[in-house]
């Protein structure tokens, strides 16, 4: 199901202001590992399960970003993947790309006083697991997109040919990796809602099943 939002005049003014700010200094729109670690990002209870599940579902290749929304029990509510454009790393651009994907797959939680759902980002790239300015821009973008969508900002995970790494936590593993085949494993998901029962149609179905 796709959810859309019509831009208001205030949003248009905000976008215009953002465009002006975006042209100023892209390097200001990134987070250092120490800033990320100090931001109180909630730790994943089972990061390998999350990584393996998203890897199996989306089969990312380098320059693929996967944003996923988890419930309080770390069950997958929604996820989306997209390929990063070949342009200089800019947290503002990454924020917009992530926000567009979140709006496409799940409604916002802006009416809640406290966020209950968490967004995590898995980014598949070349190189090793050490932090880069591109990672810092993704961190900035994820944090800002979560704020604008009413979500908790969760883990930022890199996936390289050496394996996966949760930046700011020091946790990682060799499998899956950017070059590995998807494992026969999928992260737990929130079960779909049961269809409503009752009425004449349900009675007809019940009688048919009893025959």
PDB file of C-alpha atoms in Angstrom:
ATOM      1  CA  UNK A   1       0.000   0.000   0.000  1.00  0.00           C
ATOM      2  CA  UNK A   2       1.354   3.450  -0.907  1.00  0.00           C
ATOM      3  CA  UNK A   3       0.822   6.516   1.195  1.00  0.00           C
ATOM      4  CA  UNK A   4       1.172  10.047  -0.213  1.00  0.00           C
ATOM      5  CA  UNK A   5       1.132  13.510   1.227  1.00  0.00           C
ATOM      6  CA  UNK A   6       0.158  16.711  -0.593  1.00  0.00           C
ATOM      7  CA  UNK A   7       2.714  19.521  -0.061  1.00  0.00           C
ATOM      8  CA  UNK A   8       1.390  22.610   1.689  1.00  0.00           C
ATOM      9  CA  UNK A   9       2.472  26.203   1.086  1.00  0.00           C
ATOM     10  CA  UNK A  10       4.426  26.079   4.357  1.00  0.00           C
ATOM     11  CA  UNK A  11       6.188  22.951   3.179  1.00  0.00           C
ATOM     12  CA  UNK A  12       7.043  24.651  -0.104  1.00  0.00           C
ATOM     13  CA  UNK A  13       8.574  27.592   1.781  1.00  0.00           C
ATOM     14  CA  UNK A  14      10.498  25.152   3.983  1.00  0.00           C
ATOM     15  CA  UNK A  15      11.764  23.319   0.915  1.00  0.00           C
ATOM     16  CA  UNK A  16      12.924  26.592  -0.622  1.00  0.00           C
ATOM     17  CA  UNK A  17      14.784  27.450   2.570  1.00  0.00           C
ATOM     18  CA  UNK A  18      16.305  23.982   2.674  1.00  0.00           C
ATOM     19  CA  UNK A  19      17.518  24.361  -0.902  1.00  0.00           C
ATOM     20  CA  UNK A  20      19.313  27.559   0.028  1.00  0.00           C
ATOM     21  CA  UNK A  21      20.890  25.907   3.058  1.00  0.00           C
ATOM     22  CA  UNK A  22      21.846  22.826   1.059  1.00  0.00           C
ATOM     23  CA  UNK A  23      24.043  24.843  -1.275  1.00  0.00           C
ATOM     24  CA  UNK A  24      26.044  26.264   1.628  1.00  0.00           C
ATOM     25  CA  UNK A  25      28.243  23.513   3.051  1.00  0.00           C
ATOM     26  CA  UNK A  26      27.580  19.797   2.439  1.00  0.00           C
ATOM     27  CA  UNK A  27      30.358  18.832   4.866  1.00  0.00           C
ATOM     28  CA  UNK A  28      28.305  20.295   7.720  1.00  0.00           C
ATOM     29  CA  UNK A  29      25.601  17.725   7.046  1.00  0.00           C
ATOM     30  CA  UNK A  30      27.396  14.657   8.311  1.00  0.00           C
ATOM     31  CA  UNK A  31      27.921  13.018  11.695  1.00  0.00           C
ATOM     32  CA  UNK A  32      31.240  11.821  13.073  1.00  0.00           C
ATOM     33  CA  UNK A  33      31.284   8.387  14.770  1.00  0.00           C
ATOM     34  CA  UNK A  34      31.671  10.048  18.176  1.00  0.00           C
ATOM     35  CA  UNK A  35      28.608  12.234  17.552  1.00  0.00           C
ATOM     36  CA  UNK A  36      26.619   9.208  16.419  1.00  0.00           C
ATOM     37  CA  UNK A  37      27.652   7.190  19.482  1.00  0.00           C
ATOM     38  CA  UNK A  38      26.697  10.077  21.774  1.00  0.00           C
ATOM     39  CA  UNK A  39      23.252  10.470  20.179  1.00  0.00           C
ATOM     40  CA  UNK A  40      21.721   7.602  22.175  1.00  0.00           C
ATOM     41  CA  UNK A  41      20.900   5.426  19.164  1.00  0.00           C
ATOM     42  CA  UNK A  42      19.058   2.311  20.450  1.00  0.00           C
ATOM     43  CA  UNK A  43      21.053  -0.906  20.166  1.00  0.00           C
ATOM     44  CA  UNK A  44      19.696  -3.767  18.103  1.00  0.00           C
ATOM     45  CA  UNK A  45      19.111  -6.899  20.178  1.00  0.00           C
ATOM     46  CA  UNK A  46      20.002  -9.171  17.271  1.00  0.00           C
ATOM     47  CA  UNK A  47      21.761  -7.174  14.544  1.00  0.00           C
ATOM     48  CA  UNK A  48      22.721 -10.240  12.523  1.00  0.00           C
ATOM     49  CA  UNK A  49      19.070 -11.268  12.247  1.00  0.00           C
ATOM     50  CA  UNK A  50      18.157  -7.805  10.985  1.00  0.00           C
ATOM     51  CA  UNK A  51      21.055  -7.714   8.507  1.00  0.00           C
ATOM     52  CA  UNK A  52      20.449 -11.239   7.218  1.00  0.00           C
ATOM     53  CA  UNK A  53      16.737 -10.623   6.828  1.00  0.00           C
ATOM     54  CA  UNK A  54      17.195  -7.403   4.863  1.00  0.00           C
ATOM     55  CA  UNK A  55      19.963  -8.951   2.762  1.00  0.00           C
ATOM     56  CA  UNK A  56      17.766 -11.932   1.913  1.00  0.00           C
ATOM     57  CA  UNK A  57      14.791  -9.717   1.086  1.00  0.00           C
ATOM     58  CA  UNK A  58      16.489  -7.016  -1.005  1.00  0.00           C
ATOM     59  CA  UNK A  59      19.720  -8.688  -2.252  1.00  0.00           C
ATOM     60  CA  UNK A  60      21.702  -5.436  -2.256  1.00  0.00           C
ATOM     61  CA  UNK A  61      24.695  -4.638  -4.422  1.00  0.00           C
ATOM     62  CA  UNK A  62      27.161  -1.766  -3.892  1.00  0.00           C
ATOM     63  CA  UNK A  63      25.469   1.682  -3.773  1.00  0.00           C
ATOM     64  CA  UNK A  64      22.178   0.105  -2.623  1.00  0.00           C
ATOM     65  CA  UNK A  65      20.533   1.605   0.474  1.00  0.00           C
ATOM     66  CA  UNK A  66      17.854  -0.252   2.441  1.00  0.00           C
ATOM     67  CA  UNK A  67      15.709   1.606   4.964  1.00  0.00           C
ATOM     68  CA  UNK A  68      13.590  -0.558   7.255  1.00  0.00           C
ATOM     69  CA  UNK A  69      11.063   0.219   9.983  1.00  0.00           C
ATOM     70  CA  UNK A  70      10.915  -2.088  13.007  1.00  0.00           C
ATOM     71  CA  UNK A  71       8.347  -2.397  15.759  1.00  0.00           C
ATOM     72  CA  UNK A  72       9.380  -2.429  19.462  1.00  0.00           C
ATOM     73  CA  UNK A  73      10.025  -6.193  19.215  1.00  0.00           C
ATOM     74  CA  UNK A  74      12.332  -5.668  16.181  1.00  0.00           C
ATOM     75  CA  UNK A  75       9.861  -7.243  13.801  1.00  0.00           C
ATOM     76  CA  UNK A  76       9.879  -5.832  10.306  1.00  0.00           C
ATOM     77  CA  UNK A  77       6.977  -3.495   9.526  1.00  0.00           C
ATOM     78  CA  UNK A  78       8.132  -2.125   6.171  1.00  0.00           C
ATOM     79  CA  UNK A  79      11.285  -1.743   4.094  1.00  0.00           C
ATOM     80  CA  UNK A  80      12.401  -0.211   0.828  1.00  0.00           C
ATOM     81  CA  UNK A  81      15.608  -0.248  -1.182  1.00  0.00           C
ATOM     82  CA  UNK A  82      16.989   2.170  -3.745  1.00  0.00           C
ATOM     83  CA  UNK A  83      20.258   2.868  -5.551  1.00  0.00           C
ATOM     84  CA  UNK A  84      22.287   5.887  -4.511  1.00  0.00           C
ATOM     85  CA  UNK A  85      22.734   8.489  -7.216  1.00  0.00           C
ATOM     86  CA  UNK A  86      26.237   9.172  -8.487  1.00  0.00           C
ATOM     87  CA  UNK A  87      26.651  12.573  -6.858  1.00  0.00           C
ATOM     88  CA  UNK A  88      28.773  13.947  -4.000  1.00  0.00           C
ATOM     89  CA  UNK A  89      27.733  12.635  -0.586  1.00  0.00           C
ATOM     90  CA  UNK A  90      25.339  15.111   1.014  1.00  0.00           C
ATOM     91  CA  UNK A  91      23.277  14.421   4.121  1.00  0.00           C
ATOM     92  CA  UNK A  92      20.511  16.728   2.932  1.00  0.00           C
ATOM     93  CA  UNK A  93      20.091  14.778  -0.320  1.00  0.00           C
ATOM     94  CA  UNK A  94      20.256  11.466   1.541  1.00  0.00           C
ATOM     95  CA  UNK A  95      17.621  12.741   3.992  1.00  0.00           C
ATOM     96  CA  UNK A  96      15.265  13.558   1.147  1.00  0.00           C
ATOM     97  CA  UNK A  97      15.782  10.163  -0.505  1.00  0.00           C
ATOM     98  CA  UNK A  98      15.152   8.291   2.760  1.00  0.00           C
ATOM     99  CA  UNK A  99      12.122  10.388   3.617  1.00  0.00           C
ATOM    100  CA  UNK A 100      10.611   9.735   0.188  1.00  0.00           C
ATOM    101  CA  UNK A 101      10.996   5.978   0.698  1.00  0.00           C
ATOM    102  CA  UNK A 102       9.537   6.088   4.213  1.00  0.00           C
ATOM    103  CA  UNK A 103       6.525   8.061   3.016  1.00  0.00           C
ATOM    104  CA  UNK A 104       6.014   5.495   0.272  1.00  0.00           C
ATOM    105  CA  UNK A 105       5.923   2.411   2.504  1.00  0.00           C
ATOM    106  CA  UNK A 106       4.575   3.473   5.910  1.00  0.00           C
ATOM    107  CA  UNK A 107       2.486   6.327   7.395  1.00  0.00           C
ATOM    108  CA  UNK A 108       4.183   8.808   9.687  1.00  0.00           C
ATOM    109  CA  UNK A 109       3.988   8.826  13.500  1.00  0.00           C
ATOM    110  CA  UNK A 110       4.143  12.579  13.973  1.00  0.00           C
ATOM    111  CA  UNK A 111       1.022  12.596  16.160  1.00  0.00           C
ATOM    112  CA  UNK A 112       2.698  10.461  18.823  1.00  0.00           C
ATOM    113  CA  UNK A 113       4.428  12.170  21.700  1.00  0.00           C
ATOM    114  CA  UNK A 114       7.096   9.481  21.800  1.00  0.00           C
ATOM    115  CA  UNK A 115       8.160   7.419  18.773  1.00  0.00           C
ATOM    116  CA  UNK A 116       7.504   3.684  19.116  1.00  0.00           C
ATOM    117  CA  UNK A 117       8.809   2.524  15.742  1.00  0.00           C
ATOM    118  CA  UNK A 118      12.456   2.590  14.741  1.00  0.00           C
ATOM    119  CA  UNK A 119      14.060   3.100  11.345  1.00  0.00           C
ATOM    120  CA  UNK A 120      17.371   1.444  10.550  1.00  0.00           C
ATOM    121  CA  UNK A 121      19.537   1.898   7.466  1.00  0.00           C
ATOM    122  CA  UNK A 122      21.658  -0.729   5.735  1.00  0.00           C
ATOM    123  CA  UNK A 123      24.012   0.641   3.086  1.00  0.00           C
ATOM    124  CA  UNK A 124      25.949  -1.642   0.746  1.00  0.00           C
ATOM    125  CA  UNK A 125      29.150  -0.071  -0.563  1.00  0.00           C
ATOM    126  CA  UNK A 126      32.674  -0.691  -1.758  1.00  0.00           C
ATOM    127  CA  UNK A 127      35.688  -0.377   0.525  1.00  0.00           C
ATOM    128  CA  UNK A 128      36.192  -1.628   4.052  1.00  0.00           C
ATOM    129  CA  UNK A 129      34.130  -1.161   7.195  1.00  0.00           C
ATOM    130  CA  UNK A 130      35.934   1.977   8.392  1.00  0.00           C
ATOM    131  CA  UNK A 131      33.854   5.144   8.675  1.00  0.00           C
ATOM    132  CA  UNK A 132      33.843   7.473   5.666  1.00  0.00           C
ATOM    133  CA  UNK A 133      32.358  10.915   5.046  1.00  0.00           C
ATOM    134  CA  UNK A 134      29.706   9.179   2.944  1.00  0.00           C
ATOM    135  CA  UNK A 135      28.717   7.160   6.020  1.00  0.00           C
ATOM    136  CA  UNK A 136      28.557  10.372   8.028  1.00  0.00           C
ATOM    137  CA  UNK A 137      26.206  11.891   5.465  1.00  0.00           C
ATOM    138  CA  UNK A 138      23.946   8.809   5.606  1.00  0.00           C
ATOM    139  CA  UNK A 139      23.886   9.052   9.413  1.00  0.00           C
ATOM    140  CA  UNK A 140      22.872  12.704   9.245  1.00  0.00           C
ATOM    141  CA  UNK A 141      20.224  11.917   6.648  1.00  0.00           C
ATOM    142  CA  UNK A 142      18.779   9.007   8.620  1.00  0.00           C
ATOM    143  CA  UNK A 143      18.533  11.000  11.831  1.00  0.00           C
ATOM    144  CA  UNK A 144      16.813  13.917  10.091  1.00  0.00           C
ATOM    145  CA  UNK A 145      14.437  11.704   8.088  1.00  0.00           C
ATOM    146  CA  UNK A 146      13.371   9.905  11.265  1.00  0.00           C
ATOM    147  CA  UNK A 147      12.627  13.213  12.993  1.00  0.00           C
ATOM    148  CA  UNK A 148      10.489  14.375  10.064  1.00  0.00           C
ATOM    149  CA  UNK A 149       8.592  11.075   9.916  1.00  0.00           C
ATOM    150  CA  UNK A 150       8.020  10.647  13.661  1.00  0.00           C
ATOM    151  CA  UNK A 151      10.319   7.620  14.056  1.00  0.00           C
ATOM    152  CA  UNK A 152      13.163   6.734  16.383  1.00  0.00           C
ATOM    153  CA  UNK A 153      16.537   6.865  14.676  1.00  0.00           C
ATOM    154  CA  UNK A 154      18.016   3.383  14.739  1.00  0.00           C
ATOM    155  CA  UNK A 155      21.230   1.713  13.671  1.00  0.00           C
ATOM    156  CA  UNK A 156      23.305   2.563  10.625  1.00  0.00           C
ATOM    157  CA  UNK A 157      24.842  -0.576   9.141  1.00  0.00           C
ATOM    158  CA  UNK A 158      27.385  -0.888   6.345  1.00  0.00           C
ATOM    159  CA  UNK A 159      27.631  -3.960   4.134  1.00  0.00           C
ATOM    160  CA  UNK A 160      30.935  -4.472   2.317  1.00  0.00           C
ATOM    161  CA  UNK A 161      32.794  -7.404   0.824  1.00  0.00           C
ATOM    162  CA  UNK A 162      34.357  -7.944   4.256  1.00  0.00           C
ATOM    163  CA  UNK A 163      30.944  -8.359   5.908  1.00  0.00           C
ATOM    164  CA  UNK A 164      28.600  -6.119   7.889  1.00  0.00           C
ATOM    165  CA  UNK A 165      29.308  -3.548  10.574  1.00  0.00           C
ATOM    166  CA  UNK A 166      27.028  -1.564  12.893  1.00  0.00           C
ATOM    167  CA  UNK A 167      28.805   1.766  12.974  1.00  0.00           C
ATOM    168  CA  UNK A 168      29.160   3.349  16.388  1.00  0.00           C
ATOM    169  CA  UNK A 169      28.695   0.003  18.159  1.00  0.00           C
ATOM    170  CA  UNK A 170      31.653  -2.076  17.043  1.00  0.00           C
ATOM    171  CA  UNK A 171      29.462  -5.084  16.272  1.00  0.00           C
ATOM    172  CA  UNK A 172      29.739  -6.891  12.972  1.00  0.00           C
ATOM    173  CA  UNK A 173      30.204 -10.180  11.163  1.00  0.00           C
ATOM    174  CA  UNK A 174      31.559 -11.725   7.969  1.00  0.00           C
ATOM    175  CA  UNK A 175      28.249 -13.016   6.653  1.00  0.00           C
ATOM    176  CA  UNK A 176      26.282 -11.800   4.919  1.00  0.00           C
ATOM    177  CA  UNK A 177      28.580  -9.606   2.834  1.00  0.00           C
ATOM    178  CA  UNK A 178      28.244  -7.507  -0.292  1.00  0.00           C
ATOM    179  CA  UNK A 179      29.248 -10.447  -2.466  1.00  0.00           C
ATOM    180  CA  UNK A 180      27.525 -13.317  -0.664  1.00  0.00           C
ATOM    181  CA  UNK A 181      24.412 -15.124  -1.813  1.00  0.00           C
ATOM    182  CA  UNK A 182      21.260 -14.578   0.261  1.00  0.00           C
ATOM    183  CA  UNK A 183      20.968 -17.001   3.142  1.00  0.00           C
ATOM    184  CA  UNK A 184      17.845 -19.179   3.584  1.00  0.00           C
ATOM    185  CA  UNK A 185      16.771 -16.929   6.411  1.00  0.00           C
ATOM    186  CA  UNK A 186      14.277 -14.110   6.853  1.00  0.00           C
ATOM    187  CA  UNK A 187      13.755 -11.727   9.735  1.00  0.00           C
ATOM    188  CA  UNK A 188      10.499 -11.980  11.635  1.00  0.00           C
ATOM    189  CA  UNK A 189       7.665  -9.828  10.391  1.00  0.00           C
ATOM    190  CA  UNK A 190       4.498  -8.522  11.939  1.00  0.00           C
ATOM    191  CA  UNK A 191       1.771 -11.023  10.959  1.00  0.00           C
ATOM    192  CA  UNK A 192      -0.868  -9.658   8.585  1.00  0.00           C
ATOM    193  CA  UNK A 193      -4.176  -8.572  10.032  1.00  0.00           C
ATOM    194  CA  UNK A 194      -6.818 -11.273  10.104  1.00  0.00           C
ATOM    195  CA  UNK A 195      -9.827 -10.624   7.885  1.00  0.00           C
ATOM    196  CA  UNK A 196     -12.946  -9.446   9.649  1.00  0.00           C
ATOM    197  CA  UNK A 197     -15.555 -12.077  10.374  1.00  0.00           C
ATOM    198  CA  UNK A 198     -19.294 -11.879  10.746  1.00  0.00           C
ATOM    199  CA  UNK A 199     -22.210 -11.166   8.461  1.00  0.00           C
ATOM    200  CA  UNK A 200     -23.893 -13.154   5.727  1.00  0.00           C
ATOM    201  CA  UNK A 201     -20.745 -13.687   3.670  1.00  0.00           C
ATOM    202  CA  UNK A 202     -18.889 -15.222   6.623  1.00  0.00           C
ATOM    203  CA  UNK A 203     -21.835 -17.521   7.328  1.00  0.00           C
ATOM    204  CA  UNK A 204     -21.794 -18.764   3.710  1.00  0.00           C
ATOM    205  CA  UNK A 205     -18.040 -19.441   3.921  1.00  0.00           C
ATOM    206  CA  UNK A 206     -18.471 -21.226   7.239  1.00  0.00           C
ATOM    207  CA  UNK A 207     -21.154 -23.503   5.835  1.00  0.00           C
ATOM    208  CA  UNK A 208     -19.097 -24.240   2.727  1.00  0.00           C
ATOM    209  CA  UNK A 209     -16.078 -25.191   4.842  1.00  0.00           C
ATOM    210  CA  UNK A 210     -18.217 -27.499   6.967  1.00  0.00           C
ATOM    211  CA  UNK A 211     -19.342 -29.565   3.987  1.00  0.00           C
TER     212      UNK A 211
END
